[in-house]
């Protein structure tokens, strides 16, 4: 258990956070019971096996007493055979009970792990994009992996702790039953042990926290240097970064050494007290044996019981800290599960029927933070089959506009409405809305799996013929056909075995495969090279035909053929018209156009 303390920081479970809390949190325990309840039979088996295991251990010194006093001391060596049989029986019972306990608790722990992790993933899937924007991804991963692992250990800790407590009760009962006076003498060191543990724990806790903070700094630096390895090598920073990492790593080493000294200090202290207690038992017990108050076998049993008496106390000391950590992890998990999603369907919201694709923004204002509007009374309409381009400088509100259309965020009541086919999209199920639209983001994101699985990502029901048709429409089929296994080629993590342009073409095919009525292109060609953009531009005519399209573009060459162009600035639509009309107006669009030409865009 002490090793777990010292190594716990390397898991990244609670890096940089306070990991010690209350050893008992009623809210955490009551919430966990819901996950443990399906495994109550296994838990009952584990507790029963624990009681049998503890009882078998406690019985061994008593059997030794009987062997010495009733047989060896009296010369009845023949009667020892049944004592040997009892020993063998106790060993078998001990092994079987321990095996049953470990197996049953593993089932409970794994069931708990599965249930909480499943619910956490489902809960995170329901959260809004804004939630992930304000929450560190590393911290979320810490909850799902590290904290859940800590909570999984809690069930085993509870049973082990219960076993230690029961073991103490059994041992105390045994020594008092053997002889009351010697039993009280044998426990004379217990107050001193309480003092040692009470003094040791706050200092040890402080040092263990320093270790966790130090390893969090090391891990953060390691993660940063691996993620930015291209920049590091391009700027020839390897030597400087190594020296910086070396300093942090040495600090972690020093913190670990101090904590190790505190860790190593407890057990010898307990062993010293155990030795003193045994010495007292031997000193006074030998006198009692000489006086005929007790037999020699009872004295031997006393010594064995004293040796075992301090083992569960040491274990309980370690378990106490683990309980603190597990309770803190549980509190963080349930705090996350209690975070209400920003985006929820209205109660009883109906499905949106098949749409034609009319999109309308009615006097829409929106802010991510109170008092700072990103959109300010935006109004426009896109008719079915029309392509509307949205342009403007960075921060004008373009991406927010399409995020509201896709219901990645909702317009507050009283601040306008986003309509599709004349229906306020806040009043329908979001799933029925987004199933009829697709979005191609600026940064193409591909998932692990095959090309086929990525194109059919959210529409696995479509046929391979439809998949190939979508890939041909966006110009992706040619390069996919040349891949080693065609559409069954495995895509590396983040699509790193494909070029950026190829990844974007697959994203286009993924958006088109479901034949959406509304298509959103959010800077979809901004990160590709000119050749790939030319291929996409050539395919856009076919892709956009018959669909309502909202196209956000930085390169104005992408939007020239749009039927209508909205020019945004500081959250407002400041100009509207086609390319020629806007050039003639010599406003913001014309200035952006001139800058684009100067930049070769």
Coordinates of C-alpha atoms in Angstrom, one line a residue, residues 25-599:
X25 CA -18.2 11.1 2.5
X26 CA -21.8 10.1 2.8
X27 CA -22.7 11.6 -0.6
X28 CA -20.0 9.5 -2.3
X29 CA -20.9 6.3 -0.5
X30 CA -24.7 6.6 -1.2
X31 CA -24.0 7.3 -4.9
X32 CA -21.6 4.4 -5.2
X33 CA -24.2 2.0 -3.6
X34 CA -26.3 2.4 -6.8
X35 CA -23.3 0.9 -8.8
X36 CA -22.5 -1.8 -6.2
X37 CA -26.1 -2.9 -5.7
X38 CA -26.2 -5.2 -8.9
X39 CA -23.2 -7.0 -7.3
X40 CA -24.6 -7.3 -3.8
X41 CA -24.4 -11.1 -4.0
X42 CA -20.7 -11.0 -4.8
X43 CA -20.2 -8.5 -2.1
X44 CA -21.9 -10.7 0.5
X45 CA -19.8 -13.6 -0.6
X46 CA -16.7 -11.5 -0.2
X47 CA -17.6 -10.4 3.3
X48 CA -18.4 -13.9 4.3
X49 CA -15.2 -15.2 2.9
X50 CA -13.3 -12.4 4.7
X51 CA -14.9 -13.4 8.0
X52 CA -13.9 -17.0 7.5
X53 CA -10.4 -16.0 6.4
X54 CA -9.9 -13.8 9.5
X55 CA -11.3 -16.5 11.8
X56 CA -8.9 -19.1 10.4
X57 CA -5.9 -16.8 10.9
X58 CA -6.9 -16.1 14.5
X59 CA -7.4 -19.7 15.3
X60 CA -3.8 -20.7 14.5
X61 CA -2.1 -19.4 17.7
X62 CA -4.9 -21.1 19.8
X63 CA -4.3 -24.4 18.1
X64 CA -0.6 -24.0 18.8
X65 CA -1.4 -23.4 22.5
X66 CA -3.5 -26.6 22.5
X67 CA -0.7 -28.6 20.9
X68 CA 1.9 -27.4 23.4
X69 CA -0.2 -27.5 26.6
X70 CA -2.4 -30.6 25.9
X71 CA 0.1 -32.8 24.0
X72 CA 3.7 -31.8 24.0
X73 CA 3.9 -30.7 27.6
X74 CA 2.2 -33.9 28.7
X75 CA 4.1 -36.2 26.4
X76 CA 1.1 -37.1 24.3
X77 CA 2.8 -37.0 21.0
X78 CA 0.4 -39.4 19.4
X79 CA -2.4 -36.8 19.9
X80 CA -0.5 -34.4 17.7
X81 CA -1.8 -36.0 14.6
X82 CA -5.2 -34.5 14.9
X83 CA -3.5 -31.1 15.6
X84 CA -1.6 -31.5 12.3
X85 CA -4.8 -32.3 10.6
X86 CA -6.4 -29.2 12.1
X87 CA -3.4 -27.1 10.8
X88 CA -3.8 -28.5 7.3
X89 CA -7.5 -27.9 7.4
X90 CA -7.0 -24.3 8.6
X91 CA -4.5 -23.7 5.8
X92 CA -7.0 -25.1 3.2
X93 CA -9.8 -23.0 4.6
X94 CA -7.5 -19.9 4.7
X95 CA -6.5 -20.4 1.0
X96 CA -10.1 -21.1 -0.2
X97 CA -11.6 -18.1 1.7
X98 CA -8.9 -15.8 0.5
X99 CA -9.4 -16.9 -3.1
X100 CA -13.1 -16.5 -2.9
X101 CA -12.8 -13.1 -1.3
X102 CA -10.3 -11.8 -4.0
X103 CA -12.4 -13.2 -6.9
X104 CA -15.7 -11.8 -5.6
X105 CA -14.2 -8.4 -4.9
X106 CA -12.6 -8.3 -8.4
X107 CA -16.1 -8.8 -9.9
X108 CA -17.5 -6.0 -7.7
X109 CA -14.6 -3.7 -8.5
X110 CA -14.7 -4.3 -12.2
X111 CA -18.5 -3.9 -12.3
X112 CA -18.2 -0.6 -10.5
X113 CA -15.4 0.5 -12.9
X114 CA -17.5 -0.4 -15.9
X115 CA -20.7 1.2 -14.7
X116 CA -19.1 4.6 -13.6
X117 CA -16.9 4.8 -16.7
X118 CA -19.9 4.0 -19.0
X119 CA -22.0 6.7 -17.3
X120 CA -19.2 9.3 -17.4
X121 CA -18.6 8.8 -21.1
X122 CA -22.3 9.0 -21.9
X123 CA -22.6 12.1 -19.7
X124 CA -19.6 13.8 -21.5
X125 CA -21.1 12.9 -24.9
X126 CA -24.2 15.0 -23.9
X127 CA -22.2 18.0 -22.9
X128 CA -22.0 21.1 -25.2
X129 CA -19.0 22.3 -27.2
X130 CA -18.9 25.3 -24.8
X131 CA -18.4 22.9 -21.9
X132 CA -15.3 21.4 -23.5
X133 CA -14.1 24.9 -24.3
X134 CA -14.0 25.8 -20.7
X135 CA -12.9 22.5 -19.3
X136 CA -9.4 21.1 -19.7
X137 CA -9.4 17.9 -21.7
X138 CA -6.6 16.4 -19.6
X139 CA -8.7 16.9 -16.5
X140 CA -11.6 15.1 -18.0
X141 CA -9.4 12.2 -19.0
X142 CA -8.1 12.2 -15.4
X143 CA -11.6 11.8 -14.2
X144 CA -12.6 9.0 -16.5
X145 CA -9.3 7.0 -16.1
X146 CA -7.5 8.0 -12.9
X147 CA -10.4 8.9 -10.5
X148 CA -12.5 6.0 -11.6
X149 CA -9.6 3.7 -10.9
X150 CA -9.2 5.2 -7.4
X151 CA -12.9 4.6 -6.7
X152 CA -12.7 1.0 -8.0
X153 CA -10.2 0.3 -5.2
X154 CA -12.6 1.7 -2.6
X155 CA -14.7 -1.5 -2.5
X156 CA -11.7 -3.7 -1.9
X157 CA -10.4 -1.2 0.7
X158 CA -13.7 -1.3 2.5
X159 CA -13.6 -5.1 2.7
X160 CA -9.9 -5.2 3.7
X161 CA -10.5 -2.5 6.4
X162 CA -13.5 -4.4 7.7
X163 CA -11.3 -7.5 7.8
X164 CA -8.6 -5.7 9.8
X165 CA -11.2 -4.4 12.3
X166 CA -12.7 -7.9 12.7
X167 CA -9.2 -9.3 13.0
X168 CA -8.5 -6.9 15.8
X169 CA -11.7 -7.8 17.6
X170 CA -10.9 -11.5 17.2
X171 CA -7.3 -11.1 18.5
X172 CA -8.4 -8.9 21.5
X173 CA -11.1 -11.4 22.3
X174 CA -8.6 -14.3 22.1
X175 CA -5.9 -12.7 24.4
X176 CA -8.5 -11.6 27.0
X177 CA -10.0 -15.1 26.9
X178 CA -6.5 -16.6 27.4
X179 CA -5.8 -14.4 30.4
X180 CA -7.3 -11.0 31.3
X181 CA -4.2 -9.6 33.2
X182 CA -1.7 -10.6 30.6
X183 CA -4.1 -9.5 27.9
X184 CA -4.2 -6.0 29.3
X185 CA -0.4 -5.9 29.7
X186 CA 0.0 -6.9 26.1
X187 CA -2.0 -3.9 24.9
X188 CA -0.1 -1.4 27.0
X189 CA 1.7 -0.1 23.9
X190 CA -1.5 0.7 22.1
X191 CA -1.7 4.4 23.3
X192 CA 1.9 4.9 22.3
X193 CA 1.1 3.6 18.8
X194 CA -1.8 6.0 18.5
X195 CA 0.5 8.9 19.4
X196 CA 3.1 7.7 16.8
X197 CA 0.5 7.5 14.0
X198 CA -1.1 10.8 14.9
X199 CA 2.2 12.6 14.8
X200 CA 3.4 10.8 11.7
X201 CA 0.4 11.3 9.4
X202 CA 0.3 15.1 8.9
X203 CA 4.0 15.2 8.1
X204 CA 3.8 12.3 5.7
X205 CA 0.7 13.6 4.0
X206 CA 2.5 16.9 3.3
X207 CA 5.5 15.2 1.8
X208 CA 3.3 12.8 -0.3
X209 CA 1.4 15.9 -1.7
X210 CA 4.8 17.4 -2.6
X211 CA 5.6 14.2 -4.6
X212 CA 2.3 14.4 -6.5
X213 CA 2.9 18.1 -7.3
X214 CA 6.4 17.4 -8.5
X215 CA 5.4 14.5 -10.8
X216 CA 2.6 16.6 -12.2
X217 CA 5.2 19.2 -13.2
X218 CA 7.4 16.5 -14.8
X219 CA 4.5 15.0 -16.7
X220 CA 3.3 18.4 -17.9
X221 CA 6.7 19.3 -19.2
X222 CA 7.0 15.8 -20.8
X223 CA 3.6 16.1 -22.5
X224 CA 4.4 19.6 -23.8
X225 CA 7.8 18.6 -25.3
X226 CA 6.3 15.5 -27.0
X227 CA 3.3 17.4 -28.4
X228 CA 5.6 20.2 -29.6
X229 CA 8.5 18.0 -30.8
X230 CA 8.5 19.5 -34.3
X231 CA 8.8 23.1 -33.0
X232 CA 11.5 21.9 -30.5
X233 CA 13.6 20.3 -33.2
X234 CA 13.0 23.1 -35.7
X235 CA 14.2 25.7 -33.2
X236 CA 17.0 23.4 -31.9
X237 CA 15.8 23.6 -28.4
X238 CA 16.6 20.0 -27.4
X239 CA 19.5 20.9 -25.1
X240 CA 17.7 23.7 -23.3
X241 CA 14.6 21.6 -22.9
X242 CA 16.6 18.7 -21.5
X243 CA 18.2 20.9 -18.9
X244 CA 14.8 22.3 -17.9
X245 CA 13.4 18.8 -17.7
X246 CA 16.4 17.6 -15.7
X247 CA 15.8 20.3 -13.0
X248 CA 12.2 19.3 -12.7
X249 CA 13.0 15.6 -12.6
X250 CA 15.7 16.1 -9.9
X251 CA 13.1 18.1 -7.8
X252 CA 10.8 15.1 -8.1
X253 CA 13.6 12.8 -7.1
X254 CA 14.4 14.9 -4.0
X255 CA 10.7 15.0 -3.0
X256 CA 10.4 11.3 -3.4
X257 CA 13.5 10.7 -1.2
X258 CA 12.0 12.9 1.6
X259 CA 8.7 11.1 1.3
X260 CA 10.4 7.7 1.3
X261 CA 12.1 8.6 4.6
X262 CA 8.8 9.4 6.2
X263 CA 7.3 6.2 4.7
X264 CA 10.2 4.2 6.0
X265 CA 9.9 5.8 9.5
X266 CA 6.5 4.4 10.4
X267 CA 6.9 0.7 10.1
X268 CA 10.1 0.5 12.2
X269 CA 8.4 2.6 14.9
X270 CA 5.5 0.1 14.9
X271 CA 8.0 -2.8 14.9
X272 CA 9.7 -1.2 18.0
X273 CA 6.4 -0.9 19.8
X274 CA 5.6 -4.5 18.8
X275 CA 8.9 -5.6 20.2
X276 CA 8.3 -3.8 23.5
X277 CA 4.8 -5.3 23.8
X278 CA 6.2 -8.8 23.2
X279 CA 9.0 -8.2 25.7
X280 CA 6.4 -7.2 28.3
X281 CA 4.4 -10.3 27.5
X282 CA 7.5 -12.5 27.8
X283 CA 8.6 -10.8 31.0
X284 CA 5.3 -10.9 32.9
X285 CA 4.1 -14.1 31.2
X286 CA 7.2 -16.1 32.2
X287 CA 6.6 -15.1 35.8
X288 CA 3.0 -16.2 35.5
X289 CA 4.1 -19.5 33.9
X290 CA 6.5 -20.0 36.9
X291 CA 3.7 -19.3 39.3
X292 CA 1.3 -21.7 37.5
X293 CA -1.1 -18.9 36.5
X294 CA -0.9 -19.8 32.9
X295 CA 0.7 -22.6 30.8
X296 CA 3.6 -22.3 28.5
X297 CA 1.4 -22.8 25.4
X298 CA -0.7 -19.9 26.4
X299 CA 2.4 -17.7 26.6
X300 CA 3.5 -18.8 23.1
X301 CA 0.0 -18.0 21.9
X302 CA 0.2 -14.6 23.5
X303 CA 3.4 -13.8 21.7
X304 CA 1.9 -14.8 18.4
X305 CA -1.2 -12.8 19.0
X306 CA 0.8 -9.7 19.9
X307 CA 2.8 -10.1 16.7
X308 CA -0.4 -10.3 14.7
X309 CA -2.2 -7.6 16.7
X310 CA -0.1 -4.8 15.2
X311 CA -0.3 -6.0 11.6
X312 CA -4.0 -4.8 11.1
X313 CA -3.2 -1.6 12.9
X314 CA -0.4 -0.8 10.4
X315 CA -2.7 -1.8 7.6
X316 CA -5.5 0.4 8.9
X317 CA -3.1 3.3 9.0
X318 CA -2.3 2.8 5.3
X319 CA -6.0 2.2 4.4
X320 CA -7.0 5.4 6.0
X321 CA -5.0 7.5 3.5
X322 CA -6.2 5.4 0.6
X323 CA -9.8 6.0 1.8
X324 CA -9.2 9.7 1.8
X325 CA -7.9 9.5 -1.8
X326 CA -10.8 7.4 -3.0
X327 CA -13.4 9.6 -1.4
X328 CA -11.9 12.6 -3.0
X329 CA -11.9 10.9 -6.4
X330 CA -15.5 9.9 -5.9
X331 CA -16.5 13.4 -5.0
X332 CA -14.8 14.7 -8.2
X333 CA -16.5 12.0 -10.3
X334 CA -20.0 12.7 -9.0
X335 CA -19.5 16.5 -9.3
X336 CA -18.8 15.9 -13.0
X337 CA -21.8 13.6 -13.4
X338 CA -23.9 16.3 -11.7
X339 CA -22.9 19.0 -14.2
X340 CA -26.0 19.7 -16.2
X341 CA -25.6 19.8 -20.0
X342 CA -25.8 23.3 -21.5
X343 CA -27.7 21.8 -24.4
X344 CA -30.9 19.8 -23.7
X345 CA -34.0 19.2 -25.7
X346 CA -37.2 20.8 -24.5
X347 CA -39.4 18.4 -22.6
X348 CA -41.6 16.6 -25.1
X349 CA -39.8 18.1 -28.1
X350 CA -41.0 16.4 -31.3
X351 CA -38.8 15.2 -34.1
X352 CA -38.2 17.6 -37.0
X353 CA -39.9 16.2 -40.1
X354 CA -38.0 15.9 -43.4
X355 CA -36.9 19.5 -44.3
X356 CA -36.7 21.4 -47.5
X357 CA -33.8 23.5 -46.1
X358 CA -35.1 27.0 -45.5
X359 CA -32.9 28.7 -42.9
X360 CA -33.7 32.0 -41.2
X361 CA -32.0 34.0 -38.4
X362 CA -34.5 36.4 -36.8
X363 CA -32.8 39.2 -34.9
X364 CA -30.3 36.8 -33.2
X365 CA -28.0 38.0 -30.4
X366 CA -25.7 35.7 -28.6
X367 CA -22.9 35.8 -26.0
X368 CA -20.6 33.3 -24.5
X369 CA -20.1 35.5 -21.4
X370 CA -22.6 37.9 -20.0
X371 CA -22.3 41.4 -21.3
X372 CA -20.2 40.6 -24.4
X373 CA -22.3 39.9 -27.5
X374 CA -20.6 37.8 -30.2
X375 CA -23.7 38.2 -32.4
X376 CA -25.7 41.4 -32.4
X377 CA -29.2 41.3 -33.9
X378 CA -28.3 39.2 -36.9
X379 CA -31.1 38.5 -39.4
X380 CA -31.0 36.8 -42.8
X381 CA -32.7 34.1 -44.8
X382 CA -31.4 31.3 -47.0
X383 CA -33.9 29.6 -49.3
X384 CA -33.9 25.9 -50.1
X385 CA -31.0 25.1 -52.5
X386 CA -29.4 28.5 -52.0
X387 CA -25.7 29.0 -51.2
X388 CA -25.0 31.8 -48.8
X389 CA -21.4 32.7 -48.0
X390 CA -20.4 34.4 -44.8
X391 CA -17.1 36.4 -44.7
X392 CA -15.5 38.8 -42.4
X393 CA -12.4 39.4 -40.3
X394 CA -11.4 37.1 -37.4
X395 CA -13.8 37.5 -34.5
X396 CA -16.7 38.7 -36.5
X397 CA -19.0 35.9 -35.3
X398 CA -19.0 33.7 -38.4
X399 CA -18.3 30.4 -36.6
X400 CA -20.8 31.3 -33.9
X401 CA -23.4 31.8 -36.6
X402 CA -23.1 28.2 -37.9
X403 CA -22.7 26.8 -34.4
X404 CA -26.2 28.2 -33.5
X405 CA -27.6 26.6 -36.7
X406 CA -26.2 23.2 -35.8
X407 CA -27.4 23.7 -32.2
X408 CA -23.9 23.4 -30.7
X409 CA -25.3 26.3 -28.6
X410 CA -28.8 27.7 -28.2
X411 CA -30.0 31.2 -28.5
X412 CA -31.4 32.5 -25.2
X413 CA -35.1 33.1 -24.9
X414 CA -35.9 36.7 -25.9
X415 CA -32.7 37.1 -28.0
X416 CA -34.0 36.0 -31.3
X417 CA -34.6 32.7 -33.0
X418 CA -33.0 30.4 -35.5
X419 CA -35.6 28.8 -37.8
X420 CA -35.5 25.8 -40.2
X421 CA -38.5 25.5 -42.5
X422 CA -40.3 28.0 -40.3
X423 CA -39.8 26.1 -37.0
X424 CA -37.7 27.3 -34.1
X425 CA -34.9 24.7 -33.8
X426 CA -35.0 25.0 -30.0
X427 CA -38.4 23.3 -30.0
X428 CA -37.4 20.1 -31.8
X429 CA -35.1 17.2 -30.9
X430 CA -31.5 18.2 -31.9
X431 CA -30.8 14.7 -33.2
X432 CA -33.6 15.0 -35.8
X433 CA -32.2 18.4 -36.9
X434 CA -28.5 17.5 -37.2
X435 CA -29.3 14.2 -39.0
X436 CA -30.5 16.3 -41.9
X437 CA -27.5 18.6 -42.0
X438 CA -23.7 18.1 -42.2
X439 CA -20.8 20.3 -41.4
X440 CA -17.2 20.3 -42.7
X441 CA -14.9 22.0 -40.2
X442 CA -11.7 23.8 -40.9
X443 CA -9.5 21.2 -39.2
X444 CA -10.3 17.7 -40.6
X445 CA -10.5 15.2 -37.8
X446 CA -10.4 11.5 -38.7
X447 CA -11.0 8.7 -36.2
X448 CA -9.1 5.4 -35.8
X449 CA -10.5 2.9 -38.2
X450 CA -10.8 2.4 -41.9
X451 CA -11.5 5.0 -44.6
X452 CA -14.9 3.3 -45.0
X453 CA -15.7 3.7 -41.3
X454 CA -14.7 7.4 -41.3
X455 CA -16.9 8.2 -44.3
X456 CA -19.8 6.3 -42.9
X457 CA -19.0 7.6 -39.4
X458 CA -22.5 8.7 -38.3
X459 CA -24.4 6.9 -41.1
X460 CA -23.3 3.3 -41.0
X461 CA -26.5 2.3 -42.7
X462 CA -25.7 3.8 -46.1
X463 CA -24.6 1.4 -48.9
X464 CA -21.0 1.1 -50.2
X465 CA -22.3 2.4 -53.5
X466 CA -23.5 5.6 -51.9
X467 CA -20.2 5.9 -50.1
X468 CA -18.2 5.7 -53.3
X469 CA -20.6 8.1 -55.0
X470 CA -20.0 10.7 -52.2
X471 CA -16.3 10.2 -52.5
X472 CA -16.4 10.6 -56.2
X473 CA -18.4 13.8 -55.8
X474 CA -15.8 15.5 -53.7
X475 CA -12.8 14.1 -55.6
X476 CA -11.7 11.7 -52.9
X477 CA -12.3 8.4 -54.7
X478 CA -9.2 8.6 -56.9
X479 CA -6.6 8.8 -54.1
X480 CA -8.6 6.3 -51.9
X481 CA -8.5 3.8 -54.7
X482 CA -4.7 4.0 -54.8
X483 CA -4.3 3.3 -51.0
X484 CA -3.0 -0.1 -50.1
X485 CA -6.4 -1.5 -49.2
X486 CA -8.6 1.1 -50.7
X487 CA -11.6 2.0 -48.5
X488 CA -10.5 -0.7 -46.0
X489 CA -7.1 1.0 -45.4
X490 CA -6.5 1.7 -41.7
X491 CA -6.2 5.3 -40.8
X492 CA -3.4 6.1 -38.4
X493 CA -4.0 8.2 -35.2
X494 CA -5.5 11.6 -36.3
X495 CA -5.1 10.5 -39.9
X496 CA -1.3 11.1 -39.9
X497 CA -0.8 8.6 -42.7
X498 CA -2.8 10.9 -45.0
X499 CA -2.0 14.4 -46.2
X500 CA -4.0 17.3 -44.8
X501 CA -5.8 17.7 -48.2
X502 CA -6.7 14.0 -48.3
X503 CA -8.1 14.2 -44.8
X504 CA -10.2 17.2 -45.7
X505 CA -11.6 15.4 -48.8
X506 CA -12.6 12.4 -46.6
X507 CA -14.3 15.0 -44.3
X508 CA -16.2 16.3 -47.3
X509 CA -17.2 12.8 -48.3
X510 CA -18.4 12.1 -44.7
X511 CA -20.5 15.2 -44.8
X512 CA -22.1 14.3 -48.2
X513 CA -22.7 10.6 -47.7
X514 CA -26.0 11.2 -45.8
X515 CA -27.4 13.5 -48.6
X516 CA -28.0 16.4 -46.2
X517 CA -30.5 19.1 -47.0
X518 CA -28.3 21.7 -45.2
X519 CA -24.6 21.8 -45.6
X520 CA -22.3 23.9 -43.5
X521 CA -18.7 24.6 -44.7
X522 CA -16.8 26.3 -41.8
X523 CA -13.5 27.5 -43.4
X524 CA -13.4 24.0 -45.0
X525 CA -10.7 24.9 -47.5
X526 CA -8.6 27.3 -45.3
X527 CA -6.0 24.7 -44.3
X528 CA -5.5 22.9 -47.7
X529 CA -3.1 23.7 -50.4
X530 CA -4.1 25.5 -53.6
X531 CA -4.2 22.3 -55.7
X532 CA -6.5 20.6 -53.2
X533 CA -8.6 23.7 -53.0
X534 CA -9.0 23.7 -56.8
X535 CA -10.2 20.1 -56.7
X536 CA -12.7 20.9 -54.0
X537 CA -13.8 24.0 -55.8
X538 CA -14.4 21.9 -58.9
X539 CA -16.5 19.5 -56.9
X540 CA -18.5 22.1 -55.0
X541 CA -20.9 22.8 -57.8
X542 CA -22.1 19.2 -57.7
X543 CA -21.9 19.0 -53.9
X544 CA -23.9 22.1 -53.3
X545 CA -26.5 21.5 -56.0
X546 CA -30.0 21.2 -54.5
X547 CA -28.8 21.9 -50.9
X548 CA -29.0 24.9 -48.7
X549 CA -25.3 25.7 -48.0
X550 CA -23.8 28.1 -45.5
X551 CA -20.2 28.7 -46.5
X552 CA -17.7 30.4 -44.2
X553 CA -14.5 31.2 -46.0
X554 CA -11.3 33.2 -45.4
X555 CA -10.3 32.8 -49.1
X556 CA -12.7 34.9 -51.0
X557 CA -12.1 32.8 -54.1
X558 CA -14.2 30.2 -52.4
X559 CA -17.3 32.4 -52.2
X560 CA -17.4 34.3 -55.5
X561 CA -19.9 31.9 -57.0
X562 CA -22.2 32.1 -54.0
X563 CA -25.7 33.4 -54.8
X564 CA -25.5 35.8 -51.8
X565 CA -22.6 36.9 -49.6
X566 CA -23.1 38.2 -46.0
X567 CA -20.2 40.4 -44.7
X568 CA -19.9 40.4 -40.9
X569 CA -18.0 42.6 -38.6
X570 CA -18.1 42.8 -34.8
X571 CA -21.1 40.4 -34.7
X572 CA -23.2 42.3 -37.2
X573 CA -24.1 41.8 -40.9
X574 CA -22.7 45.0 -42.3
X575 CA -23.0 44.2 -46.1
X576 CA -25.1 41.8 -48.2
X577 CA -25.1 41.0 -51.9
X578 CA -23.3 39.1 -54.6
X579 CA -19.6 39.4 -55.4
X580 CA -19.9 42.0 -58.1
X581 CA -22.3 44.2 -56.1
X582 CA -20.1 44.1 -53.0
X583 CA -17.0 45.0 -55.0
X584 CA -18.8 47.9 -56.5
X585 CA -20.0 49.1 -53.1
X586 CA -16.3 49.5 -52.1
X587 CA -16.9 48.6 -48.5
X588 CA -15.5 46.0 -46.1
X589 CA -15.8 43.2 -48.6
X590 CA -13.9 45.1 -51.2
X591 CA -11.1 45.8 -48.8
X592 CA -11.0 42.2 -47.8
X593 CA -10.9 41.2 -51.5
X594 CA -8.0 43.6 -52.1
X595 CA -6.1 42.1 -49.1
X596 CA -6.8 38.6 -50.4
X597 CA -5.4 39.5 -53.9
X598 CA -2.3 41.0 -52.3
X599 CA -1.8 37.8 -50.3

